């Protein structure tokens, strides 16, 4: 069982019109080399699922993206990104950040959706089924399954076990869980057994390909 | 004389009891932690996956893998911990966060908050705001009392898209600290030289007479 | 913030008729000293939530328990426990193990319940609401909130951060999450900062009291 | 001549491809791991929170914090990992486990399985059986073909409380290996000296004629 892969081989999973979840929160835990490779592939009609959208400006400008599902596409100052999204006719689908995380988890956990009070009485409740449980109303948010997940980790072994540092975990676990195929960009590939069994943030069962970063140590500023 | 942004943050900080876990939003709320005295154990949670967040020290090297919800470099204090997004929002939605301090565009009499978009097309970013405003045990809003042109932000009903319904407990503005009990609001304190009558004048819903 | 407590003080939270979730899977991660103290308190009408029931025979025989919510009360050979449960008139409520875990998590995560296909078409579907999501039926299992959780950890600090070993994590996280008040029995209390922030299995935010074990190193056989 | 329990386990082991993740239940399934050749990388998951479970070595000291779903002491192989219950069942329910090998009391023509209780009062323990049987990608059942007194266990309909509906892919009995495709079953192989006719005789639903 050896999930190590070249960048090109791993990215051969990508097809037009796929839904791709991309981990990271700002630069922390963001798989930038996978995204750079995606940019070079000339795809069409991609649906991007990510917490933010600011790192996908080039992808959007190239016409590769038809929809973005995210919680915080850009801050108020991001005039060019907003214009890019409008010019490219990209559909922007906002979800509260916790609902986004939980819907990805639900997809990965084989659950039928998420019952949450977040968004009740707001525009986020539009088109949502309301389920009453013991007298309390909840929005039913459907599970969010994705074709591919691009995630990032500090360490991986060839079985796909991943270990992260700091706030880099963020969406990477739930996205790997929700994905048909998960590709991990990692800073270091270690021997099987070197990731301590109590310290594995994403069990290899959720990971399909491990790609060693070429740029370990480069700064990743937002 | 109205309170400055720093004075609003300091006032909020002085009201946070030791032992509370606090999630802070962007804007004035980001100033709150620096006014917490060192001896008071207040833990700051950031929804991107950290409990025990502290400001980066002058000698600290910024770590690209260690940021707050505003993507600014931070550090973790001893006793802090990291976690992934679904557990982070389980804490928030599950009522484990004692206090959320957020900014706002509009607040309604019923405690509704609009703090992420001015526009029904929902352009802008909601981020973790809906989860935080809905989930925390206490929600305090730090804001200027009126708009740049003097319009009301404390209103009978919000006109902007809501972040959450009926959740605001207190407003800390540049003019006053107000507290809500169902549909009734009263003034806890006014900025120096500001009268309750002046606060009423710039508030779009009734403020109860003190002592009632 | 100091959550360290004596056994007696921590257990002063216990009241008759409370619902108490007790972690552990067999002996792994089982808070045996908290349970021993519970046995000595002469409670009535307790509802016990735990994966197994075999460690509660004394509690059952003393008449303290009115209901047990569990997945696997006893193996086929546990004749005396079965008799104890029947003699004491204890109501046995079985849940599939994964549903039990997820309903506890849902309670802790502020969700309205769990939508699962596990149990569909079986006796476990009895009295359950069925919710259809995009053409597929799911059972709606309500969240399982508890008054108290008794959990076990290898290490804790005075803020209640917990760290476990091996398969001792099991239900301890979701039970602490689901509880109004969570009490942790721990082998070792360490200084704040000694639990590595990447290696904290239960953040202290979910824990109310930390009780140091008196019997560290004793064998715990099932 | 019927297969022994060990022979059933060995046959199952020989059918598990390298790279699969397998959850095994109590009874005959517990014998399967010892028949996996060392060079074949098969990972065993146990629902109490371990991936990469291996038998305790003769020199290993049993760790009370390290047990399998049957509460027996085990060890973890290099590359294994531990996790809490909700993530464990997320793996199972989410279809990440390639194979479940379980025992059974009854199997129906439609692939229903009853393997935890003989009694509508639901006395007994379901444990993780419902989750495993519903969630795994492939469900193989290891069982004796008939009851102690020769009664059918492979039936048109189960009479015992179901564990899960329509999930069984294969049955490995002491007499034969059978595979299901919707409501149709066929024999993959018979134990030495056992004929398909003999298997039909002790099976409560039709078995397809080979080659159809």
Short mmCIF file of C-alpha atoms in Angstrom, two decimals, chain C residues 16-213:
data_model
loop_
_atom_site.label_atom_id
_atom_site.label_comp_id
_atom_site.label_asym_id
_atom_site.label_seq_id
_atom_site.Cartn_x
_atom_site.Cartn_y
_atom_site.Cartn_z
CA UNK C 16 -31.08 11.18 42.24
CA UNK C 17 -32.69 10.69 38.83
CA UNK C 18 -29.77 12.19 36.95
CA UNK C 19 -28.69 10.88 33.56
CA UNK C 20 -25.01 9.97 33.81
CA UNK C 21 -22.84 9.04 30.85
CA UNK C 22 -19.91 6.83 31.76
CA UNK C 23 -17.01 6.51 29.34
CA UNK C 24 -14.87 3.53 28.59
CA UNK C 25 -14.99 0.45 26.45
CA UNK C 26 -14.49 -2.51 28.72
CA UNK C 27 -11.71 -1.33 31.01
CA UNK C 28 -10.05 1.01 28.50
CA UNK C 29 -10.82 4.59 29.43
CA UNK C 30 -13.22 3.53 32.16
CA UNK C 31 -13.45 5.82 35.24
CA UNK C 32 -13.64 3.08 37.82
CA UNK C 33 -13.04 5.20 40.92
CA UNK C 34 -15.84 7.59 40.01
CA UNK C 35 -18.15 4.61 39.56
CA UNK C 36 -17.03 3.08 42.87
CA UNK C 37 -17.82 6.37 44.60
CA UNK C 38 -21.20 6.49 42.85
CA UNK C 39 -21.96 3.02 44.19
CA UNK C 40 -21.35 4.26 47.72
CA UNK C 41 -23.74 7.18 47.50
CA UNK C 42 -27.07 5.33 47.62
CA UNK C 43 -28.65 7.12 44.67
CA UNK C 44 -32.02 6.33 43.15
CA UNK C 45 -33.50 6.40 39.65
CA UNK C 46 -30.25 7.00 37.80
CA UNK C 47 -30.20 6.69 34.04
CA UNK C 48 -26.82 5.30 32.99
CA UNK C 49 -25.52 5.89 29.47
CA UNK C 50 -22.54 3.70 28.63
CA UNK C 51 -21.46 1.37 25.88
CA UNK C 52 -21.58 -1.68 28.16
CA UNK C 53 -23.45 -2.53 31.35
CA UNK C 54 -21.24 -5.23 32.83
CA UNK C 55 -19.43 -2.85 35.17
CA UNK C 56 -22.64 -1.60 36.76
CA UNK C 57 -23.86 -4.84 38.31
CA UNK C 58 -23.34 -3.57 41.88
CA UNK C 59 -25.06 -0.27 41.09
CA UNK C 60 -27.99 -2.20 39.59
CA UNK C 61 -28.22 -4.63 42.51
CA UNK C 62 -28.29 -1.73 44.98
CA UNK C 63 -31.40 -0.35 43.25
CA UNK C 64 -29.74 2.87 42.10
CA UNK C 65 -30.54 2.47 38.40
CA UNK C 66 -33.86 2.83 36.61
CA UNK C 67 -32.66 2.76 33.03
CA UNK C 68 -29.55 1.89 31.04
CA UNK C 69 -28.91 3.29 27.58
CA UNK C 70 -26.18 1.24 25.94
CA UNK C 71 -25.19 -0.72 22.84
CA UNK C 72 -23.89 -3.92 24.39
CA UNK C 73 -25.13 -4.54 27.92
CA UNK C 74 -23.57 -7.96 28.28
CA UNK C 75 -22.37 -10.96 26.34
CA UNK C 76 -24.43 -14.12 26.11
CA UNK C 77 -22.62 -15.61 29.10
CA UNK C 78 -23.54 -12.84 31.53
CA UNK C 79 -26.41 -14.70 33.17
CA UNK C 80 -26.11 -12.98 36.55
CA UNK C 81 -26.10 -9.46 35.07
CA UNK C 82 -29.15 -10.23 32.97
CA UNK C 83 -30.90 -11.55 36.04
CA UNK C 84 -29.87 -8.47 38.05
CA UNK C 85 -31.31 -6.18 35.40
CA UNK C 86 -34.57 -8.11 35.30
CA UNK C 87 -34.84 -8.40 39.08
CA UNK C 88 -34.20 -4.70 39.60
CA UNK C 89 -36.77 -3.76 36.94
CA UNK C 90 -34.16 -1.78 35.06
CA UNK C 91 -35.30 -0.61 31.64
CA UNK C 92 -32.74 -1.52 29.00
CA UNK C 93 -32.63 0.83 26.00
CA UNK C 94 -30.36 -0.44 23.25
CA UNK C 95 -28.83 1.76 20.58
CA UNK C 96 -26.43 0.82 17.79
CA UNK C 97 -22.98 1.80 19.02
CA UNK C 98 -22.31 4.36 16.29
CA UNK C 99 -25.71 5.95 16.78
CA UNK C 100 -25.06 6.17 20.52
CA UNK C 101 -21.74 7.95 19.87
CA UNK C 102 -23.22 10.28 17.25
CA UNK C 103 -26.27 11.21 19.36
CA UNK C 104 -23.99 12.18 22.23
CA UNK C 105 -21.86 14.23 19.83
CA UNK C 106 -24.98 15.88 18.37
CA UNK C 107 -26.07 16.93 21.86
CA UNK C 108 -22.63 18.41 22.52
CA UNK C 109 -22.47 20.09 19.13
CA UNK C 110 -25.83 21.84 19.45
CA UNK C 111 -27.37 19.81 16.63
CA UNK C 112 -31.01 18.71 16.48
CA UNK C 113 -30.28 15.04 16.01
CA UNK C 114 -28.69 12.46 13.79
CA UNK C 115 -29.94 11.33 10.39
CA UNK C 116 -28.76 7.77 9.91
CA UNK C 117 -29.62 4.75 7.80
CA UNK C 118 -28.34 2.41 10.52
CA UNK C 119 -31.35 0.62 11.97
CA UNK C 120 -33.68 1.23 9.02
CA UNK C 121 -35.90 -1.79 8.50
CA UNK C 122 -35.09 -3.14 11.97
CA UNK C 123 -36.62 -2.91 15.44
CA UNK C 124 -34.36 0.09 16.10
CA UNK C 125 -36.55 2.10 13.73
CA UNK C 126 -39.54 1.70 16.05
CA UNK C 127 -41.00 5.04 17.18
CA UNK C 128 -38.42 6.92 15.13
CA UNK C 129 -39.30 9.78 12.80
CA UNK C 130 -38.16 9.06 9.21
CA UNK C 131 -36.80 12.03 7.25
CA UNK C 132 -36.35 11.88 3.49
CA UNK C 133 -33.33 13.74 2.15
CA UNK C 134 -33.03 13.91 -1.64
CA UNK C 135 -34.93 10.68 -2.10
CA UNK C 136 -33.26 8.64 0.63
CA UNK C 137 -34.87 7.77 3.96
CA UNK C 138 -33.03 8.30 7.23
CA UNK C 139 -33.99 7.66 10.83
CA UNK C 140 -33.98 10.77 12.96
CA UNK C 141 -32.27 9.92 16.24
CA UNK C 142 -32.63 12.71 18.80
CA UNK C 143 -29.60 14.21 20.52
CA UNK C 144 -28.65 12.51 23.78
CA UNK C 145 -27.95 15.17 26.40
CA UNK C 146 -26.75 14.02 29.81
CA UNK C 147 -26.53 15.72 33.20
CA UNK C 148 -23.15 14.30 34.11
CA UNK C 149 -20.33 12.56 32.32
CA UNK C 150 -17.71 10.46 34.06
CA UNK C 151 -14.66 10.14 31.85
CA UNK C 152 -11.13 8.82 32.20
CA UNK C 153 -7.81 10.13 30.91
CA UNK C 154 -4.12 9.42 31.23
CA UNK C 155 -3.20 13.07 31.78
CA UNK C 156 -4.98 16.28 32.68
CA UNK C 157 -3.97 19.80 33.59
CA UNK C 158 -5.84 22.05 36.00
CA UNK C 159 -7.75 23.61 33.11
CA UNK C 160 -9.27 20.22 32.33
CA UNK C 161 -7.38 19.48 29.14
CA UNK C 162 -7.24 15.70 28.74
CA UNK C 163 -4.91 13.37 26.94
CA UNK C 164 -5.53 9.65 26.46
CA UNK C 165 -3.60 6.60 25.32
CA UNK C 166 -4.52 3.83 22.90
CA UNK C 167 -8.16 2.86 22.63
CA UNK C 168 -9.03 4.74 25.83
CA UNK C 169 -10.50 7.68 23.95
CA UNK C 170 -13.62 5.82 22.79
CA UNK C 171 -16.74 7.54 24.20
CA UNK C 172 -14.93 9.92 26.54
CA UNK C 173 -14.87 12.90 24.16
CA UNK C 174 -18.49 12.72 23.03
CA UNK C 175 -19.72 12.11 26.57
CA UNK C 176 -17.86 15.13 27.94
CA UNK C 177 -19.33 17.12 25.04
CA UNK C 178 -22.88 15.94 25.75
CA UNK C 179 -22.74 16.64 29.49
CA UNK C 180 -23.90 19.58 31.52
CA UNK C 181 -21.03 18.73 33.90
CA UNK C 182 -18.12 16.44 33.07
CA UNK C 183 -15.90 14.88 35.72
CA UNK C 184 -12.59 13.35 34.66
CA UNK C 185 -10.74 10.69 36.61
CA UNK C 186 -7.11 10.93 35.55
CA UNK C 187 -3.94 9.00 36.16
CA UNK C 188 -1.69 12.05 36.22
CA UNK C 189 -2.24 15.76 36.76
CA UNK C 190 0.40 17.78 34.94
CA UNK C 191 1.23 21.48 34.83
CA UNK C 192 -0.68 23.73 32.47
CA UNK C 193 1.34 23.72 29.24
CA UNK C 194 2.58 20.15 29.57
CA UNK C 195 -0.19 18.76 27.40
CA UNK C 196 1.07 19.58 23.94
CA UNK C 197 -1.56 21.71 22.14
CA UNK C 198 -1.56 19.30 19.19
CA UNK C 199 -2.04 16.32 21.49
CA UNK C 200 -5.06 17.33 23.53
CA UNK C 201 -7.81 14.73 23.02
CA UNK C 202 -10.49 16.54 25.03
CA UNK C 203 -10.14 20.34 25.24
CA UNK C 204 -10.63 21.61 28.79
CA UNK C 205 -13.68 23.56 27.67
CA UNK C 206 -15.62 20.27 27.89
CA UNK C 207 -14.39 19.31 31.37
CA UNK C 208 -15.54 20.67 34.74
CA UNK C 209 -13.68 18.65 37.38
CA UNK C 210 -10.40 16.77 37.40
CA UNK C 211 -9.96 14.04 40.00
CA UNK C 212 -6.58 12.38 40.45
CA UNK C 213 -6.79 8.57 40.61
#
